Coordinates of C-alpha atoms in Angstrom, one line a residue:
Chain A
M10 CA -80.4 22.6 -38.9
D11 CA -78.3 19.5 -38.0
Q12 CA -80.1 16.7 -36.3
A13 CA -79.4 16.2 -32.8
H14 CA -75.9 15.0 -32.1
W15 CA -73.0 14.8 -29.6
E16 CA -69.3 15.5 -29.7
H17 CA -66.2 15.7 -27.6
F18 CA -64.1 18.8 -27.2
Q19 CA -60.5 19.3 -26.2
H20 CA -59.3 19.8 -22.7
Q21 CA -55.6 19.5 -21.9
A22 CA -55.9 17.0 -19.1
D23 CA -59.4 15.5 -19.6
V24 CA -62.3 15.8 -22.1
G25 CA -65.2 17.9 -22.8
V26 CA -68.7 16.6 -23.6
R27 CA -71.1 18.5 -25.8
G28 CA -74.7 17.8 -26.7
I29 CA -76.5 19.6 -29.5
G30 CA -80.3 19.3 -30.1
T31 CA -83.4 21.1 -31.3
S32 CA -84.5 21.8 -27.7
M33 CA -82.6 22.3 -24.3
A34 CA -83.8 18.8 -23.2
E35 CA -82.5 17.2 -26.3
A36 CA -79.1 18.8 -25.9
F37 CA -79.1 17.4 -22.3
E38 CA -79.8 13.9 -23.7
Q39 CA -77.1 14.1 -26.3
A40 CA -74.6 15.5 -23.6
A41 CA -75.4 12.3 -21.7
L42 CA -74.5 10.2 -24.8
A43 CA -71.3 12.1 -25.0
L44 CA -70.6 11.1 -21.5
T45 CA -71.1 7.5 -22.2
A46 CA -68.7 7.9 -25.1
V47 CA -65.9 9.0 -22.9
V48 CA -66.1 5.4 -21.4
T49 CA -67.2 3.3 -24.3
D50 CA -68.8 3.4 -27.8
P51 CA -72.5 3.9 -26.9
R52 CA -73.5 1.6 -29.9
R53 CA -72.1 -1.3 -27.8
V54 CA -74.6 -0.5 -25.0
Q55 CA -78.0 -2.1 -25.1
P56 CA -80.8 -0.1 -23.5
R57 CA -82.2 -3.0 -21.5
Q58 CA -83.2 -1.5 -18.2
A59 CA -84.1 1.9 -17.0
V60 CA -83.2 4.2 -14.2
E61 CA -85.1 7.4 -13.2
L62 CA -83.3 10.5 -12.1
D63 CA -84.6 13.7 -10.5
C64 CA -82.5 16.8 -10.4
R65 CA -83.0 20.4 -9.1
A66 CA -80.9 23.4 -9.6
P67 CA -81.4 27.2 -9.8
D68 CA -80.1 27.5 -13.5
P69 CA -79.9 25.4 -16.7
E70 CA -76.0 25.1 -16.3
L71 CA -76.1 23.8 -12.7
L72 CA -78.8 21.4 -13.9
L73 CA -76.7 20.1 -16.6
V74 CA -74.0 19.4 -14.1
D75 CA -76.5 17.7 -11.8
W76 CA -77.9 15.5 -14.6
L77 CA -74.5 14.4 -15.7
N78 CA -73.2 13.7 -12.1
G79 CA -76.5 11.8 -11.4
L80 CA -75.7 9.6 -14.3
I81 CA -72.0 9.2 -13.1
Y82 CA -73.3 8.2 -9.6
E83 CA -75.7 5.6 -11.1
M84 CA -73.1 4.3 -13.5
A85 CA -70.6 3.8 -10.5
T86 CA -73.0 2.3 -8.0
R87 CA -75.1 0.2 -10.1
R88 CA -72.3 -0.6 -12.5
L89 CA -74.3 0.3 -15.5
L90 CA -73.5 2.0 -18.8
F91 CA -76.4 4.0 -20.5
S92 CA -77.1 4.5 -24.1
R93 CA -80.6 6.0 -24.4
F94 CA -81.9 9.0 -22.4
R95 CA -85.1 11.0 -22.1
V96 CA -85.1 14.4 -20.3
D97 CA -88.0 16.6 -19.3
L98 CA -87.1 20.0 -18.1
R99 CA -89.5 22.2 -16.1
G100 CA -88.2 25.4 -14.5
E101 CA -85.6 24.3 -11.9
T102 CA -86.2 20.6 -12.1
L103 CA -85.2 17.9 -14.4
Q104 CA -86.9 14.5 -14.8
G105 CA -84.7 12.0 -16.7
T106 CA -84.7 8.4 -17.6
A107 CA -81.5 6.5 -18.7
W108 CA -81.7 3.1 -20.4
G109 CA -78.7 0.8 -20.3
E110 CA -77.2 -2.5 -19.2
P111 CA -74.7 -3.8 -16.6
L112 CA -71.0 -3.1 -17.6
D113 CA -69.4 -6.1 -19.3
P114 CA -65.7 -5.2 -19.5
R115 CA -65.1 -7.7 -22.3
R116 CA -67.8 -6.4 -24.5
H117 CA -67.7 -2.7 -23.7
R118 CA -63.9 -2.4 -23.3
P119 CA -64.3 0.7 -21.0
A120 CA -61.4 3.2 -21.5
V121 CA -61.7 5.2 -18.5
E122 CA -63.9 6.0 -15.6
V123 CA -65.5 9.5 -15.2
K124 CA -64.9 11.1 -11.8
G125 CA -67.2 13.9 -12.1
A126 CA -68.8 16.7 -14.4
T127 CA -67.1 20.0 -13.8
Y128 CA -68.1 23.8 -14.2
T129 CA -65.2 24.3 -16.6
E130 CA -66.3 25.4 -20.1
L131 CA -69.8 24.9 -18.8
A132 CA -72.5 26.3 -21.1
V133 CA -76.2 25.8 -21.9
R134 CA -77.2 28.2 -24.7
Q135 CA -79.1 28.5 -27.9
R136 CA -77.1 29.1 -31.0
D137 CA -78.1 31.7 -33.8
D138 CA -79.3 28.7 -35.8
G139 CA -81.8 27.9 -33.0
C140 CA -80.0 24.7 -31.9
W141 CA -79.3 24.3 -28.3
V142 CA -75.8 23.4 -26.9
A143 CA -75.1 21.8 -23.6
Q144 CA -71.5 21.1 -22.6
C145 CA -68.9 21.0 -19.8
V146 CA -65.6 19.4 -19.2
V147 CA -65.7 16.0 -17.3
D148 CA -62.9 14.8 -15.0
V149 CA -61.5 11.5 -15.8
Chain B
M25 CA -55.0 39.2 -21.8
N26 CA -51.7 41.0 -22.1
D27 CA -51.7 42.0 -18.4
L28 CA -51.6 38.3 -17.5
R29 CA -48.2 37.8 -19.5
P30 CA -45.6 36.5 -17.0
R31 CA -42.4 38.4 -16.7
R32 CA -39.2 36.8 -15.7
L33 CA -37.9 37.2 -12.2
D34 CA -35.1 34.6 -12.1
D35 CA -33.5 31.7 -14.0
C36 CA -36.8 29.7 -13.7
I37 CA -39.3 31.9 -11.8
W38 CA -41.9 34.1 -13.6
E39 CA -44.4 36.5 -12.2
I40 CA -47.7 37.9 -13.1
P41 CA -47.8 41.0 -10.8
A42 CA -50.6 41.9 -8.5
A43 CA -53.0 44.5 -10.0
G44 CA -56.5 45.6 -9.4
D45 CA -58.6 42.9 -7.7
R46 CA -55.6 40.6 -7.5
P47 CA -53.7 41.6 -4.3
V48 CA -51.0 39.1 -4.7
P49 CA -49.0 37.9 -7.6
V50 CA -48.9 34.7 -9.5
R51 CA -45.5 32.9 -9.5
I52 CA -44.7 30.4 -12.2
Y53 CA -41.7 27.9 -11.9
A54 CA -40.7 27.0 -15.4
D55 CA -37.8 27.6 -17.9
R56 CA -38.6 29.3 -21.1
E57 CA -39.6 26.0 -22.9
L58 CA -42.0 24.9 -20.3
L59 CA -43.5 28.4 -19.9
D60 CA -44.0 28.5 -23.7
G61 CA -45.7 25.0 -23.5
M62 CA -48.2 26.2 -20.9
D63 CA -51.7 26.9 -22.1
A64 CA -52.7 30.5 -21.6
K65 CA -55.5 29.1 -19.4
V66 CA -52.9 28.2 -16.8
F67 CA -52.1 31.9 -16.3
E68 CA -55.8 32.9 -16.3
Q69 CA -56.8 30.3 -13.8
A70 CA -53.8 31.1 -11.4
A71 CA -54.8 34.8 -11.7
N72 CA -58.5 33.8 -10.7
V73 CA -57.1 32.1 -7.7
T74 CA -55.4 35.3 -6.4
R75 CA -58.9 36.9 -6.4
L76 CA -60.2 34.7 -3.6
P77 CA -60.6 36.0 -0.2
G78 CA -57.7 35.7 2.3
I79 CA -55.1 34.6 -0.2
V80 CA -51.5 34.8 1.2
A81 CA -48.3 35.8 -0.7
A82 CA -49.0 34.3 -4.1
C83 CA -50.7 31.7 -6.2
H84 CA -47.9 29.4 -7.3
A85 CA -47.9 27.4 -10.5
M86 CA -45.5 24.4 -10.5
P87 CA -43.3 23.4 -13.5
D88 CA -45.9 20.8 -14.5
A89 CA -48.8 23.2 -14.4
H90 CA -51.6 22.7 -16.9
W91 CA -55.2 23.7 -17.5
G92 CA -57.3 22.3 -14.7
Y93 CA -60.7 23.1 -13.3
G94 CA -60.8 26.4 -11.5
F95 CA -57.2 26.0 -10.1
P96 CA -54.6 25.0 -12.5
I97 CA -53.4 21.5 -12.0
G98 CA -50.1 22.1 -10.4
G99 CA -51.4 25.0 -8.5
V100 CA -50.7 25.9 -4.8
A101 CA -52.3 28.6 -2.8
A102 CA -52.6 29.3 1.0
F103 CA -55.3 31.1 2.8
D104 CA -55.4 32.7 6.3
P105 CA -58.4 31.8 8.4
D106 CA -58.0 34.9 10.5
R107 CA -58.1 37.2 7.3
G108 CA -61.3 35.9 5.9
G109 CA -59.6 33.0 4.0
V110 CA -61.5 30.3 2.3
I111 CA -61.3 26.6 1.6
S112 CA -62.1 25.6 -1.9
A113 CA -63.6 22.2 -3.0
G114 CA -62.4 23.1 -6.5
G115 CA -59.0 23.9 -5.2
V116 CA -58.6 20.2 -4.0
G117 CA -60.4 18.6 -6.8
F118 CA -62.5 15.5 -7.3
D119 CA -59.8 13.1 -6.6
I120 CA -59.2 14.0 -2.9
A121 CA -55.7 13.0 -1.8
C122 CA -54.7 11.3 -5.0
G123 CA -51.1 10.6 -4.4
V124 CA -48.2 8.4 -4.8
R125 CA -46.5 5.9 -2.5
T126 CA -43.1 4.2 -3.3
L127 CA -42.0 0.8 -1.8
V128 CA -38.2 -0.2 -1.7
T129 CA -37.7 -4.0 -2.2
D130 CA -34.7 -6.1 -1.4
L131 CA -34.8 -7.8 -4.7
T132 CA -31.9 -7.5 -7.2
P133 CA -32.3 -7.0 -11.0
E134 CA -30.8 -10.5 -11.3
R135 CA -33.4 -12.1 -9.1
I136 CA -36.4 -10.7 -11.1
A137 CA -34.8 -11.0 -14.6
G138 CA -36.4 -14.3 -15.5
Q139 CA -39.5 -13.7 -13.6
R140 CA -40.8 -10.4 -15.0
E141 CA -43.7 -11.8 -17.1
R142 CA -44.8 -13.9 -14.1
L143 CA -44.7 -11.0 -11.7
A144 CA -46.6 -8.7 -14.1
D145 CA -49.4 -11.3 -14.4
E146 CA -49.4 -11.9 -10.8
L147 CA -49.8 -8.2 -10.1
F148 CA -52.3 -7.7 -12.8
H149 CA -54.4 -10.5 -11.1
S150 CA -54.1 -9.2 -7.6
I151 CA -54.6 -5.5 -8.2
P152 CA -58.2 -4.6 -9.1
A153 CA -57.8 -2.0 -11.7
G154 CA -59.9 -0.4 -14.4
L155 CA -63.6 0.6 -14.6
G156 CA -66.0 -1.7 -12.9
S157 CA -63.5 -3.6 -11.0
T158 CA -64.3 -4.2 -7.3
G159 CA -62.1 -4.6 -4.2
H160 CA -61.8 -7.7 -2.0
L161 CA -63.3 -5.6 1.0
H162 CA -66.9 -4.5 1.1
L163 CA -67.6 -2.1 3.8
D164 CA -70.7 -2.0 5.9
G165 CA -71.8 1.3 7.7
K166 CA -69.7 0.7 10.8
A167 CA -66.7 -0.3 8.9
M168 CA -67.0 2.7 6.6
E169 CA -67.2 4.9 9.6
A170 CA -64.0 3.5 11.1
M171 CA -62.2 3.7 7.8
L172 CA -63.1 7.4 7.3
A173 CA -61.8 8.2 10.8
G174 CA -58.8 5.9 10.8
G175 CA -57.3 6.0 7.4
A176 CA -54.2 3.8 6.8
R177 CA -54.1 3.1 10.5
W178 CA -57.5 1.4 10.1
A179 CA -56.2 -0.7 7.2
V180 CA -53.2 -1.8 9.2
E181 CA -55.5 -2.8 12.1
R182 CA -57.4 -4.9 9.7
G183 CA -54.2 -6.7 8.7
Y184 CA -53.2 -4.7 5.7
G185 CA -49.5 -3.9 6.3
S186 CA -47.7 -3.1 9.5
E187 CA -47.2 -0.4 12.2
D188 CA -43.9 0.4 10.5
D189 CA -45.7 1.5 7.4
L190 CA -47.6 4.3 9.3
A191 CA -44.6 6.4 10.2
R192 CA -43.8 6.6 6.5
I193 CA -47.2 8.1 5.6
E194 CA -48.1 11.8 5.8
E195 CA -49.9 12.4 9.2
N196 CA -48.8 8.9 10.2
G197 CA -51.6 7.4 8.1
C198 CA -54.5 9.0 10.0
M199 CA -55.7 12.5 9.1
A200 CA -56.9 14.2 12.3
G201 CA -60.0 16.3 12.1
A202 CA -61.8 13.9 9.8
R203 CA -65.7 14.1 10.2
P204 CA -67.2 10.9 8.8
Q205 CA -70.6 12.4 9.6
A206 CA -69.9 15.2 6.9
V207 CA -69.6 12.4 4.3
S208 CA -73.0 11.9 2.5
R209 CA -74.8 8.6 2.1
R210 CA -74.2 8.8 -1.6
A211 CA -70.4 9.2 -1.3
R212 CA -70.2 6.1 1.0
E213 CA -72.4 4.2 -1.4
R214 CA -69.9 4.9 -4.2
Q215 CA -67.1 3.6 -2.1
R216 CA -68.7 0.5 -0.7
D217 CA -67.1 -2.0 -3.2
E218 CA -64.1 0.3 -4.2
M219 CA -61.7 -0.1 -1.3
G220 CA -58.4 -1.5 -2.5
T221 CA -59.0 -0.6 -6.2
L222 CA -56.5 1.4 -8.4
G223 CA -59.1 3.2 -10.6
S224 CA -58.4 4.2 -14.1
G225 CA -57.0 7.2 -16.2
N226 CA -53.6 8.1 -15.1
H227 CA -53.5 5.9 -12.1
Y228 CA -51.1 3.0 -12.1
L229 CA -48.9 0.5 -10.2
E230 CA -45.4 0.3 -11.5
V231 CA -42.3 -1.9 -10.7
Q232 CA -39.3 0.2 -11.2
Q233 CA -35.6 0.3 -11.2
V234 CA -33.3 2.9 -9.9
D235 CA -31.2 3.9 -12.8
A236 CA -29.5 7.1 -11.7
I237 CA -28.6 8.6 -8.2
H238 CA -28.2 12.3 -8.1
D239 CA -27.8 12.7 -4.4
P240 CA -25.8 9.8 -2.8
A241 CA -26.4 11.0 0.8
A242 CA -30.1 11.3 0.6
A243 CA -30.4 8.1 -1.5
A244 CA -28.5 6.3 1.3
A245 CA -31.0 7.8 3.8
Y246 CA -34.0 6.7 1.6
G247 CA -32.4 3.1 1.1
L248 CA -32.0 3.7 -2.7
Q249 CA -29.2 2.2 -4.7
E250 CA -28.4 2.1 -8.4
G251 CA -30.2 -1.0 -9.8
G252 CA -32.5 -1.3 -6.9
I253 CA -36.1 -2.5 -7.5
L254 CA -39.0 -0.3 -6.3
V255 CA -42.7 -0.4 -6.5
S256 CA -44.8 3.1 -7.0
I257 CA -48.6 3.2 -6.6
H258 CA -50.4 6.1 -7.9
C259 CA -54.1 6.5 -6.9
G260 CA -56.5 8.2 -4.8
S261 CA -59.8 8.2 -2.9
R262 CA -61.8 6.6 -5.6
G263 CA -65.5 7.1 -5.8
L264 CA -65.9 8.5 -2.2
G265 CA -63.6 11.4 -3.0
H266 CA -65.3 12.1 -6.4
Q267 CA -68.7 12.3 -4.7
I268 CA -67.5 14.6 -1.8
G269 CA -66.0 16.9 -4.5
T270 CA -69.1 16.9 -6.6
E271 CA -71.5 17.7 -3.8
F272 CA -69.5 20.2 -2.0
L273 CA -68.7 22.1 -5.3
K274 CA -72.4 22.5 -5.9
R275 CA -73.1 23.7 -2.3
M276 CA -70.2 26.1 -2.4
V277 CA -71.3 27.5 -5.7
L278 CA -74.8 28.1 -4.4
A279 CA -73.6 29.6 -1.1
A280 CA -71.0 31.9 -2.4
G281 CA -73.4 34.8 -2.6
Q282 CA -74.5 34.3 1.0
Y283 CA -70.9 34.6 2.1
G284 CA -70.4 37.6 -0.1
I285 CA -67.9 35.8 -2.3
R286 CA -67.8 36.8 -6.0
L287 CA -66.4 33.6 -7.8
P288 CA -64.2 34.5 -10.9
D289 CA -65.0 31.0 -12.0
R290 CA -67.7 28.7 -10.7
E291 CA -65.2 25.9 -10.4
L292 CA -63.4 28.0 -7.7
A293 CA -66.3 27.4 -5.5
C294 CA -65.2 28.0 -1.9
A295 CA -66.5 28.9 1.5
P296 CA -64.9 30.9 4.4
L297 CA -62.7 28.7 6.6
D298 CA -64.6 29.8 9.7
S299 CA -68.1 29.1 8.1
P300 CA -70.2 26.1 8.9
L301 CA -69.9 25.0 5.2
G302 CA -66.2 25.5 5.2
Q303 CA -65.8 23.4 8.3
E304 CA -68.2 20.7 7.0
Y305 CA -66.2 20.5 3.9
L306 CA -62.8 20.4 5.8
G307 CA -64.1 17.5 7.9
A308 CA -65.4 15.6 4.7
M309 CA -62.4 16.2 2.8
R310 CA -60.0 15.0 5.6
A311 CA -62.2 11.8 5.6
G312 CA -61.5 11.6 2.0
I313 CA -57.8 11.8 2.7
N314 CA -58.1 8.9 5.0
C315 CA -60.0 6.9 2.5
A316 CA -57.1 7.6 -0.1
M317 CA -54.5 6.6 2.4
A318 CA -56.4 3.5 3.4
N319 CA -56.8 2.6 -0.2
R320 CA -53.1 2.8 -0.9
Q321 CA -52.3 0.9 2.2
I322 CA -54.6 -2.0 1.0
L323 CA -53.0 -2.0 -2.4
T324 CA -49.7 -2.2 -0.8
E325 CA -50.5 -5.3 1.1
L326 CA -52.1 -6.8 -2.0
T327 CA -48.7 -6.0 -3.8
R328 CA -46.6 -7.6 -1.1
R329 CA -48.7 -10.7 -1.3
A330 CA -48.4 -10.9 -5.0
F331 CA -44.6 -10.4 -4.7
S332 CA -44.2 -13.1 -2.2
R333 CA -45.9 -15.6 -4.4
V334 CA -43.2 -14.9 -7.1
F335 CA -40.3 -14.2 -4.7
P336 CA -40.8 -15.9 -1.4
G337 CA -39.6 -13.9 1.5
A338 CA -39.2 -10.7 -0.5
Q339 CA -39.4 -7.5 1.7
L340 CA -41.2 -4.3 0.4
R341 CA -40.5 -1.4 2.8
L342 CA -42.5 1.7 2.5
L343 CA -40.3 4.7 1.6
Y344 CA -43.0 7.3 1.7
D345 CA -46.6 8.2 0.9
V346 CA -47.5 11.6 -0.2
S347 CA -50.9 13.1 -1.5
H348 CA -50.9 15.7 -4.2
N349 CA -54.7 16.9 -4.1
T350 CA -55.2 18.2 -0.7
C351 CA -55.8 21.1 1.5
K352 CA -53.7 21.1 4.8
E353 CA -53.5 23.4 7.8
E354 CA -49.8 24.2 8.1
T355 CA -47.6 26.7 9.7
H356 CA -45.4 28.6 7.4
R357 CA -43.1 31.7 7.9
V358 CA -44.4 34.5 5.8
D359 CA -42.5 37.8 5.8
G360 CA -40.5 36.5 8.9
R361 CA -43.3 35.4 11.1
P362 CA -45.1 32.0 11.5
R363 CA -48.6 32.0 10.3
R364 CA -51.3 29.2 10.4
L365 CA -52.5 28.7 6.9
F366 CA -54.6 26.4 5.0
V367 CA -52.5 25.3 1.8
H368 CA -54.3 24.0 -1.2
R369 CA -52.2 21.8 -3.3
K370 CA -54.0 20.7 -6.5
G371 CA -51.6 18.6 -8.4
A372 CA -48.7 19.6 -6.3
T373 CA -46.7 17.7 -3.6
R374 CA -46.0 18.7 -0.2
A375 CA -42.1 18.9 0.1
F376 CA -41.0 19.5 3.7
G377 CA -37.3 20.2 4.2
P378 CA -34.8 18.8 6.4
G379 CA -35.4 18.9 10.1
H380 CA -39.1 19.3 9.7
P381 CA -41.0 18.2 12.9
E382 CA -43.6 16.3 10.8
L383 CA -41.1 14.0 9.3
P384 CA -40.2 10.7 10.9
E385 CA -36.8 10.8 12.6
A386 CA -35.1 8.7 9.9
L387 CA -36.1 11.0 7.2
R388 CA -35.5 14.3 9.0
P389 CA -31.8 14.7 8.0
A390 CA -32.5 14.3 4.3
G391 CA -36.0 16.0 4.1
Q392 CA -39.2 14.5 2.9
P393 CA -39.2 12.2 -0.1
V394 CA -41.1 13.8 -3.0
L395 CA -42.4 11.3 -5.3
I396 CA -42.8 12.4 -9.0
G397 CA -44.6 9.9 -11.3
G398 CA -43.7 10.0 -15.1
S399 CA -45.7 8.6 -17.9
M400 CA -45.7 4.8 -18.7
G401 CA -42.7 4.8 -20.9
T402 CA -40.5 7.5 -19.2
A403 CA -38.8 7.9 -16.0
S404 CA -40.1 8.8 -12.5
F405 CA -38.1 10.7 -10.1
I406 CA -37.6 10.9 -6.4
L407 CA -36.7 14.1 -4.9
R408 CA -36.3 15.5 -1.5
G409 CA -37.8 18.6 0.2
C410 CA -35.3 21.4 0.9
G411 CA -35.4 24.4 3.2
E412 CA -35.7 27.0 0.3
S413 CA -39.0 25.6 -0.8
E414 CA -40.8 27.0 2.2
S415 CA -40.2 30.6 1.2
L416 CA -40.8 29.9 -2.3
A417 CA -44.0 28.0 -2.4
F418 CA -45.2 26.9 1.0
S419 CA -42.9 23.8 0.8
S420 CA -44.4 22.5 -2.4
A421 CA -43.1 20.9 -5.6
C422 CA -44.5 19.4 -8.9
H423 CA -46.3 16.2 -9.0
G424 CA -45.8 14.6 -12.4
A425 CA -45.1 15.2 -16.0
G426 CA -48.3 16.9 -16.9
R427 CA -50.2 16.1 -20.1
A428 CA -49.1 17.7 -23.1
M429 CA -51.9 16.4 -25.4
S430 CA -55.6 15.7 -24.8
R431 CA -56.9 12.2 -24.5
R432 CA -58.7 12.6 -27.8
A433 CA -55.6 13.7 -29.6
A434 CA -53.6 10.8 -28.0
T435 CA -56.1 8.1 -29.4
R436 CA -55.9 9.7 -32.8
S437 CA -52.1 9.4 -32.6
W438 CA -51.7 5.9 -31.2
R439 CA -53.4 2.6 -30.8
G440 CA -53.2 0.8 -27.5
R441 CA -51.8 -2.3 -29.0
Q442 CA -49.1 -0.4 -30.7
V443 CA -48.1 1.5 -27.4
V444 CA -48.0 -2.0 -25.6
D445 CA -45.8 -3.5 -28.2
E446 CA -43.4 -0.5 -28.5
L447 CA -42.9 -0.5 -24.7
A448 CA -42.3 -4.3 -24.6
A449 CA -39.6 -3.8 -27.1
R450 CA -38.0 -1.5 -24.7
G451 CA -38.3 -4.0 -21.9
I452 CA -41.5 -2.4 -20.2
L453 CA -44.4 -4.8 -19.6
I454 CA -47.8 -3.2 -19.7
R455 CA -50.9 -5.0 -18.3
S456 CA -54.2 -3.2 -18.5
P457 CA -57.9 -4.0 -18.9
S458 CA -58.3 -1.3 -21.4
L459 CA -56.2 -0.7 -24.7
R460 CA -58.0 2.5 -25.3
G461 CA -57.0 3.5 -21.8
V462 CA -53.4 2.7 -22.7
A463 CA -53.6 4.8 -25.9
E464 CA -55.0 7.7 -23.9
E465 CA -52.0 7.5 -21.6
A466 CA -49.4 7.0 -24.2
P467 CA -46.0 8.4 -23.1
G468 CA -45.9 10.9 -26.0
A469 CA -49.1 12.5 -24.6
Y470 CA -47.1 13.7 -21.6
K471 CA -44.6 16.5 -21.2
D472 CA -41.0 15.5 -20.5
V473 CA -40.9 14.7 -16.8
A474 CA -37.1 15.2 -16.7
A475 CA -37.6 18.8 -17.7
V476 CA -40.1 19.4 -15.2
V477 CA -38.0 17.9 -12.5
E478 CA -34.9 19.8 -13.6
V479 CA -36.7 23.1 -13.1
A480 CA -38.1 22.1 -9.7
H481 CA -34.5 21.3 -8.7
R482 CA -33.1 24.4 -10.1
A483 CA -35.7 26.7 -8.6
G484 CA -35.2 25.1 -5.2
L485 CA -38.8 23.6 -4.8
A486 CA -37.2 20.1 -4.2
R487 CA -33.8 18.5 -5.0
K488 CA -33.2 15.5 -7.2
V489 CA -32.3 12.2 -5.4
A490 CA -32.8 9.5 -7.9
R491 CA -34.3 8.6 -11.3
V492 CA -36.2 5.4 -11.8
R493 CA -37.4 3.7 -14.9
P494 CA -40.4 1.4 -15.3
L495 CA -40.2 -2.4 -15.8
I496 CA -43.8 -3.3 -15.3
C497 CA -46.8 -1.1 -15.3
I498 CA -50.3 -2.1 -14.1
K499 CA -52.6 0.5 -15.8
G500 CA -56.2 1.0 -14.7

């Protein structure tokens, strides 16, 4: 099994974020990294300060969208970028922590702002190899 | 998916007929080449829209249609509130009332010739653009409330522009029926520092030159002449609209069952127009429209001030401001009788024909200006609404070129610096805080806007008036 990782997938107007991990929570963490990577190279972002997020939704897919939208909200209102994530999933709730630092346009060279996570190509599932995949298209 | 194969009705109109749970057809406006270039997802998404309750006549896909979320981008659909019709947060999209406005300057090419670099720098310093940029205005609770209710009129009252501008904005700059109380604390929080900002992605401010006149009479009515210098601004409701979209999308997904709506795609989240949730969204979305119109009004004044520093006394008169992500209550004739409908335009421009009572008197003879943005390196077009468009597609036309290539594919094909240099060699100055952003928006990543406009013209969605080419582009 591959180690946890993230990737982007194609959407004609925008971009898809996909996290892959050994658990659903790890896939959510990787999807969040993929979200940061839409904006900037996550390796440029120092995990200096933490933000806590709580989400609640009736199924894992809606929970993924809530998690990503929660991060988008924190990025926009606190002017932060994140590069490390921890997710705890219990039933309909998600408790997450995101570590990052204030946006520095010169150092982070942000490409684009993310408007929101969408329900397009939204999926949270376990593959035949046991890995979890969490993905959706984000509107930029 | 064979049943979703469009069949040709006319020179540039195609149809996916009604069938089964799709009570009305899909109409696609395209020539063979544009149709072949459309992702099959466009047909699938448009067909899904026809499954929504209360849809009237057809779901229309404009010539620039491409794969969106729920609705195709370039999708138009109208719903009847008296027949169980719905309003869809997905059908409006995240960037509520994203739109274009065009200003006509009194400058000549000769006057700006030696000053282009200076003007580009002045605009780049004056217009907050790109991720993390903040506006000059920071709204407290009371000011936010007034902005959400007042739109561009609020901005004019605060000294951004003049009363004359308002007549040249849809709804006279102030969307009636806005309900600021339906806009959440989080949505307001996202907007607090974002008034008067351009945003990023495909948003831009361009200085342009008219390089062809197709309809001399309409061009004269619009004050356009060959060689004339224009400014176009493309942006929307910023963080506030995005947050309204995000929150109502989820609420509508969760409530669909309760309203007995089976969603063919969760992104088509909607609620009956006469339901409390539908009404709440309508009020919040209209406040979002006001936010977008206020935002473009503030940017207009910042632009005028920047111009006056380089060209003292220069006049920049607003030609028109039109949004292309909205749901509007309008009356249209369907099968010979007028009906009150809620028209969703997702990446589509309203295009009222000559004589329409909503147009200011000066624009009534020619019809509404329809402002079509191209990509950075190509042309943009100004069209006019025409009478035929009402029976075709509820008075709607295309909104832009439409992407041909994903952002990722674009960054693999071009580097930002290379795009900037190539455009500079062609006399187009780019100013952007993000070179990767420029690469993602490379002209080659877009469809040919001229082909899109040609089909809109031939089909009778709107008629060509003038073509403009970019001189300076401030890219978010």
